[in-house]
Amino acid sequence: MIVAAVNAKPSIVLGLATGGTPTATYANIVEDFRAGKVQFKDVTSFNLDEYIGLSGTHPQSFRYFMQSELFDHIDIDPNNTFVPEGGASDPASHAIQYEAQIAAAGGIDLQLLGIGHNGHIAFNEPGSLPSTRTRVVELTPSTIEKNARFFASVDEVPKTAITMGIGTILEAKQILLLATGKGKAEAVRRSLQEAASEEVPASWLEQHPDVTFVLDEDAASELSL
Ligand SMILES: O=P(O)(O)OC[C@H]1O[C@](O)(CO)[C@@H](O)[C@@H]1O
């Protein structure tokens, strides 16, 4: 879907995600680029989120992840890749500026998402409303614990982040959410089969007219429909 979308609109604005889930997606994109099936020279990208306190050279920062998983291997113009700056001196005003940069680029055409075990999208934890915009947030203890696997210890996981809001995400023209594994089954079921509420932030996606969930059998295993 992503490669087809870029080929249909070479100047597309992509919204990109980090985490364990999209690594195979990015590997496939790199493979298609190397095979000459797609180019990214006119693409602009905006990432969903970043830990506050980690600069882009920190190996656990989302900027570093994007460079090593995707950007360093394709022909995207580095000036057109946007990831919130975890090292910004004033994260709150940087978040407002990030929102303005998305608007100046014409908005996001296709937004890639993962989903947290507690139903979070980007770092919009339970309690996040559909009106939320790019902002500074505190991470829940369960998210900190889940993401500790990428760090030497749980104490090293930042406690705050800059994240696009639910409202920012819902403004993307098209949304593609990926989920794999049994650990995501409950969040997927609640997102798709319960009324939208702030308890499960991904359930707000029900309000969007063009969302695709791509699930493996384990992530889909609690769906009854
Ligand atoms: O793909 P993972 O590592 O399970 O993470 C799921 C979600 O959690 C986050 O990593 C944030 O905790 C998101 O960026 C991601 O979409």
Tab-separated table of C-alpha atoms and ligand atoms in Angstrom:
chain	number	residue	atom	x	y	z
A	1	MET	CA	0.000	0.000	0.000
A	2	ILE	CA	2.782	2.438	0.897
A	3	VAL	CA	4.801	1.796	-2.261
A	4	ALA	CA	1.653	2.042	-4.392
A	5	ALA	CA	0.710	5.313	-2.701
A	6	VAL	CA	4.176	6.808	-3.345
A	7	ASN	CA	4.071	5.717	-6.985
A	8	ALA	CA	0.595	7.230	-7.385
A	9	LYS	CA	1.738	10.541	-5.828
A	10	PRO	CA	5.545	10.993	-5.873
A	11	SER	CA	5.275	14.164	-3.721
A	12	ILE	CA	3.213	12.335	-1.077
A	13	VAL	CA	3.410	13.339	2.593
A	14	LEU	CA	3.841	10.170	4.658
A	15	GLY	CA	3.250	9.848	8.391
A	16	LEU	CA	5.651	7.245	9.802
A	17	ALA	CA	5.787	5.121	12.944
A	18	THR	CA	8.508	3.454	14.986
A	19	GLY	CA	8.457	0.481	17.363
A	20	GLY	CA	9.005	-3.199	16.718
A	21	THR	CA	6.026	-3.612	14.406
A	22	PRO	CA	7.009	-1.648	11.268
A	23	THR	CA	10.592	-2.899	10.927
A	24	ALA	CA	9.609	-5.565	8.371
A	25	THR	CA	7.544	-2.956	6.520
A	26	TYR	CA	10.578	-0.703	6.218
A	27	ALA	CA	12.788	-3.622	5.136
A	28	ASN	CA	10.300	-4.414	2.371
A	29	ILE	CA	10.219	-0.777	1.263
A	30	VAL	CA	14.034	-0.697	1.098
A	31	GLU	CA	13.973	-3.890	-0.960
A	32	ASP	CA	11.467	-2.356	-3.407
A	33	PHE	CA	13.609	0.797	-3.637
A	34	ARG	CA	16.733	-1.252	-4.413
A	35	ALA	CA	14.777	-3.188	-7.042
A	36	GLY	CA	13.870	0.121	-8.724
A	37	LYS	CA	10.167	-0.200	-7.958
A	38	VAL	CA	9.817	3.102	-6.101
A	39	GLN	CA	11.599	6.425	-5.489
A	40	PHE	CA	11.350	8.777	-2.538
A	41	LYS	CA	13.159	11.879	-3.807
A	42	ASP	CA	10.019	14.046	-3.707
A	43	VAL	CA	8.485	12.473	-0.578
A	44	THR	CA	8.094	14.322	2.723
A	45	SER	CA	7.704	12.401	5.984
A	46	PHE	CA	6.567	13.235	9.493
A	47	ASN	CA	7.117	10.817	12.345
A	48	LEU	CA	4.538	10.406	15.055
A	49	ASP	CA	6.607	10.888	18.158
A	50	GLU	CA	9.937	11.100	19.967
A	51	TYR	CA	11.227	10.670	23.502
A	52	ILE	CA	12.038	13.919	25.285
A	53	GLY	CA	15.663	14.036	26.352
A	54	LEU	CA	17.075	11.822	23.602
A	55	SER	CA	18.862	13.585	20.770
A	56	GLY	CA	18.685	12.128	17.278
A	57	THR	CA	22.070	10.463	17.661
A	58	HIS	CA	20.931	8.402	20.684
A	59	PRO	CA	20.522	4.778	19.503
A	60	GLN	CA	17.106	4.488	21.178
A	61	SER	CA	15.765	7.729	19.733
A	62	PHE	CA	13.095	7.421	17.085
A	63	ARG	CA	15.162	9.645	14.734
A	64	TYR	CA	18.024	7.151	14.980
A	65	PHE	CA	15.592	4.274	14.346
A	66	MET	CA	14.211	5.953	11.225
A	67	GLN	CA	17.692	6.667	9.853
A	68	SER	CA	18.914	3.122	10.362
A	69	GLU	CA	15.715	1.295	9.343
A	70	LEU	CA	14.690	3.448	6.370
A	71	PHE	CA	16.029	6.908	5.572
A	72	ASP	CA	19.707	5.927	5.197
A	73	HIS	CA	18.770	3.293	2.607
A	74	ILE	CA	16.467	5.237	0.270
A	75	ASP	CA	16.711	8.451	-1.768
A	76	ILE	CA	14.499	10.628	0.451
A	77	ASP	CA	15.844	14.186	0.923
A	78	PRO	CA	17.003	14.359	4.579
A	79	ASN	CA	15.627	17.924	4.741
A	80	ASN	CA	12.161	16.505	4.080
A	81	THR	CA	12.225	13.987	6.938
A	82	PHE	CA	10.666	15.355	10.098
A	83	VAL	CA	10.829	13.692	13.514
A	84	PRO	CA	9.994	15.685	16.660
A	85	GLU	CA	13.236	16.831	18.287
A	86	GLY	CA	13.701	15.090	21.610
A	87	GLY	CA	16.550	17.461	22.411
A	88	ALA	CA	14.533	20.647	21.787
A	89	SER	CA	15.182	23.245	24.500
A	90	ASP	CA	11.461	24.076	24.672
A	91	PRO	CA	9.564	20.875	23.785
A	92	ALA	CA	6.116	22.470	24.188
A	93	SER	CA	6.775	25.194	21.630
A	94	HIS	CA	8.583	22.718	19.378
A	95	ALA	CA	5.374	20.625	19.387
A	96	ILE	CA	3.344	23.629	18.216
A	97	GLN	CA	5.927	24.317	15.500
A	98	TYR	CA	5.789	20.646	14.390
A	99	GLU	CA	2.045	20.899	13.958
A	100	ALA	CA	2.593	24.020	11.794
A	101	GLN	CA	5.177	22.185	9.694
A	102	ILE	CA	2.668	19.415	8.964
A	103	ALA	CA	0.102	22.012	7.900
A	104	ALA	CA	2.673	23.845	5.744
A	105	ALA	CA	3.435	20.567	3.936
A	106	GLY	CA	-0.254	20.292	3.064
A	107	GLY	CA	-1.168	17.689	5.701
A	108	ILE	CA	-0.442	13.969	5.827
A	109	ASP	CA	-1.667	11.834	2.923
A	110	LEU	CA	-0.975	8.384	4.373
A	111	GLN	CA	-0.322	7.759	8.065
A	112	LEU	CA	1.284	4.494	9.206
A	113	LEU	CA	0.484	3.466	12.799
A	114	GLY	CA	1.301	0.728	15.262
A	115	ILE	CA	-0.769	0.142	18.371
A	116	GLY	CA	0.296	-0.199	21.993
A	117	HIS	CA	-0.866	-3.025	24.255
A	118	ASN	CA	-3.079	-0.513	26.046
A	119	GLY	CA	-4.517	0.785	22.751
A	120	HIS	CA	-2.266	3.819	22.451
A	121	ILE	CA	-1.469	5.267	19.039
A	122	ALA	CA	1.718	7.278	18.744
A	123	PHE	CA	2.213	8.215	22.419
A	124	ASN	CA	-1.452	9.080	22.957
A	125	GLU	CA	-2.047	7.073	26.090
A	126	PRO	CA	-5.479	6.123	27.520
A	127	GLY	CA	-7.307	9.336	28.416
A	128	SER	CA	-6.351	11.051	25.143
A	129	LEU	CA	-9.218	12.862	23.444
A	130	PRO	CA	-9.809	13.207	19.688
A	131	SER	CA	-9.212	16.948	19.980
A	132	THR	CA	-5.560	16.505	21.042
A	133	ARG	CA	-2.768	18.005	18.925
A	134	THR	CA	1.010	17.575	18.875
A	135	ARG	CA	2.133	18.087	22.457
A	136	VAL	CA	4.244	16.964	25.396
A	137	VAL	CA	2.884	13.863	27.170
A	138	GLU	CA	3.782	11.610	30.077
A	139	LEU	CA	4.148	7.908	29.313
A	140	THR	CA	2.209	5.357	31.354
A	141	PRO	CA	4.154	2.889	33.533
A	142	SER	CA	2.991	0.029	31.248
A	143	THR	CA	4.362	1.724	28.106
A	144	ILE	CA	7.647	2.492	29.869
A	145	GLU	CA	7.887	-1.148	30.929
A	146	LYS	CA	7.056	-2.463	27.415
A	147	ASN	CA	9.615	-0.193	25.791
A	148	ALA	CA	12.310	-1.060	28.342
A	149	ARG	CA	13.247	-3.979	26.058
A	150	PHE	CA	14.991	-1.478	23.781
A	151	PHE	CA	17.042	0.024	26.664
A	152	ALA	CA	19.681	-1.344	29.045
A	153	SER	CA	17.250	-0.953	31.959
A	154	VAL	CA	13.755	0.383	32.658
A	155	ASP	CA	15.296	3.391	34.448
A	156	GLU	CA	16.790	4.586	31.173
A	157	VAL	CA	13.407	4.838	29.398
A	158	PRO	CA	12.370	8.509	29.134
A	159	LYS	CA	9.164	9.322	31.020
A	160	THR	CA	7.929	12.011	28.647
A	161	ALA	CA	7.602	12.393	24.894
A	162	ILE	CA	6.444	14.695	22.120
A	163	THR	CA	3.619	13.101	20.162
A	164	MET	CA	1.225	13.987	17.392
A	165	GLY	CA	-2.275	14.205	18.870
A	166	ILE	CA	-5.275	12.062	18.041
A	167	GLY	CA	-6.704	15.088	16.213
A	168	THR	CA	-3.503	15.421	14.188
A	169	ILE	CA	-3.630	11.729	13.234
A	170	LEU	CA	-7.333	11.853	12.353
A	171	GLU	CA	-6.596	14.636	9.839
A	172	ALA	CA	-4.455	12.289	7.707
A	173	LYS	CA	-6.299	11.480	4.498
A	174	GLN	CA	-5.658	7.740	4.819
A	175	ILE	CA	-4.539	5.627	7.792
A	176	LEU	CA	-2.830	2.229	7.833
A	177	LEU	CA	-2.480	0.472	11.210
A	178	LEU	CA	-0.280	-2.611	11.652
A	179	ALA	CA	-0.557	-5.052	14.546
A	180	THR	CA	1.041	-8.429	15.112
A	181	GLY	CA	0.996	-10.941	17.940
A	182	LYS	CA	-1.407	-12.061	20.675
A	183	GLY	CA	-0.300	-9.204	22.900
A	184	LYS	CA	-2.143	-6.774	20.629
A	185	ALA	CA	-5.346	-8.849	20.257
A	186	GLU	CA	-7.300	-7.168	23.043
A	187	ALA	CA	-6.338	-3.649	21.949
A	188	VAL	CA	-7.305	-4.498	18.356
A	189	ARG	CA	-10.663	-5.953	19.430
A	190	ARG	CA	-11.485	-2.987	21.641
A	191	SER	CA	-10.454	-0.535	18.908
A	192	LEU	CA	-12.710	-2.115	16.314
A	193	GLN	CA	-15.600	-3.524	18.303
A	194	GLU	CA	-16.178	-1.116	21.193
A	195	ALA	CA	-17.629	2.358	21.035
A	196	ALA	CA	-14.903	4.957	20.570
A	197	SER	CA	-13.615	6.279	23.887
A	198	GLU	CA	-10.514	7.712	25.495
A	199	GLU	CA	-9.979	4.402	27.321
A	200	VAL	CA	-8.626	2.933	24.074
A	201	PRO	CA	-7.141	5.779	22.017
A	202	ALA	CA	-7.021	3.693	18.805
A	203	SER	CA	-10.818	3.392	18.972
A	204	TRP	CA	-11.019	7.040	17.843
A	205	LEU	CA	-9.954	5.737	14.426
A	206	GLU	CA	-13.577	4.551	14.038
A	207	GLN	CA	-14.348	8.206	13.312
A	208	HIS	CA	-12.054	8.269	10.252
A	209	PRO	CA	-13.464	7.418	6.800
A	210	ASP	CA	-10.410	5.625	5.370
A	211	VAL	CA	-8.593	3.315	7.816
A	212	THR	CA	-7.047	-0.076	7.059
A	213	PHE	CA	-5.976	-2.463	9.841
A	214	VAL	CA	-3.375	-5.027	8.713
A	215	LEU	CA	-3.293	-7.840	11.293
A	216	ASP	CA	-1.681	-11.215	11.617
A	217	GLU	CA	-3.878	-14.065	12.861
A	218	ASP	CA	-2.765	-13.614	16.478
A	219	ALA	CA	-3.575	-9.900	16.545
A	220	ALA	CA	-6.963	-10.662	14.927
A	221	SER	CA	-7.697	-13.627	17.221
A	222	GLU	CA	-10.162	-11.825	19.531
A	223	LEU	CA	-12.279	-10.334	16.740
A	224	SER	CA	-15.760	-11.765	16.595
A	225	LEU	CA	-16.943	-9.997	13.465
B	1	LIG	O1	5.386	-1.866	17.540
B	1	LIG	P1	5.538	-1.921	19.033
B	1	LIG	O2	6.977	-1.927	19.453
B	1	LIG	O3	4.728	-3.007	19.649
B	1	LIG	O4	4.960	-0.564	19.581
B	1	LIG	C1	3.623	-0.214	19.415
B	1	LIG	C2	3.467	1.256	19.535
B	1	LIG	O5	4.142	1.705	20.687
B	1	LIG	C3	5.037	2.731	20.347
B	1	LIG	O6	6.305	2.162	20.130
B	1	LIG	C4	5.126	3.701	21.452
B	1	LIG	O7	5.257	3.014	22.658
B	1	LIG	C5	4.497	3.293	19.088
B	1	LIG	O8	5.416	4.084	18.425
B	1	LIG	C6	4.090	2.039	18.407
B	1	LIG	O9	3.197	2.258	17.389
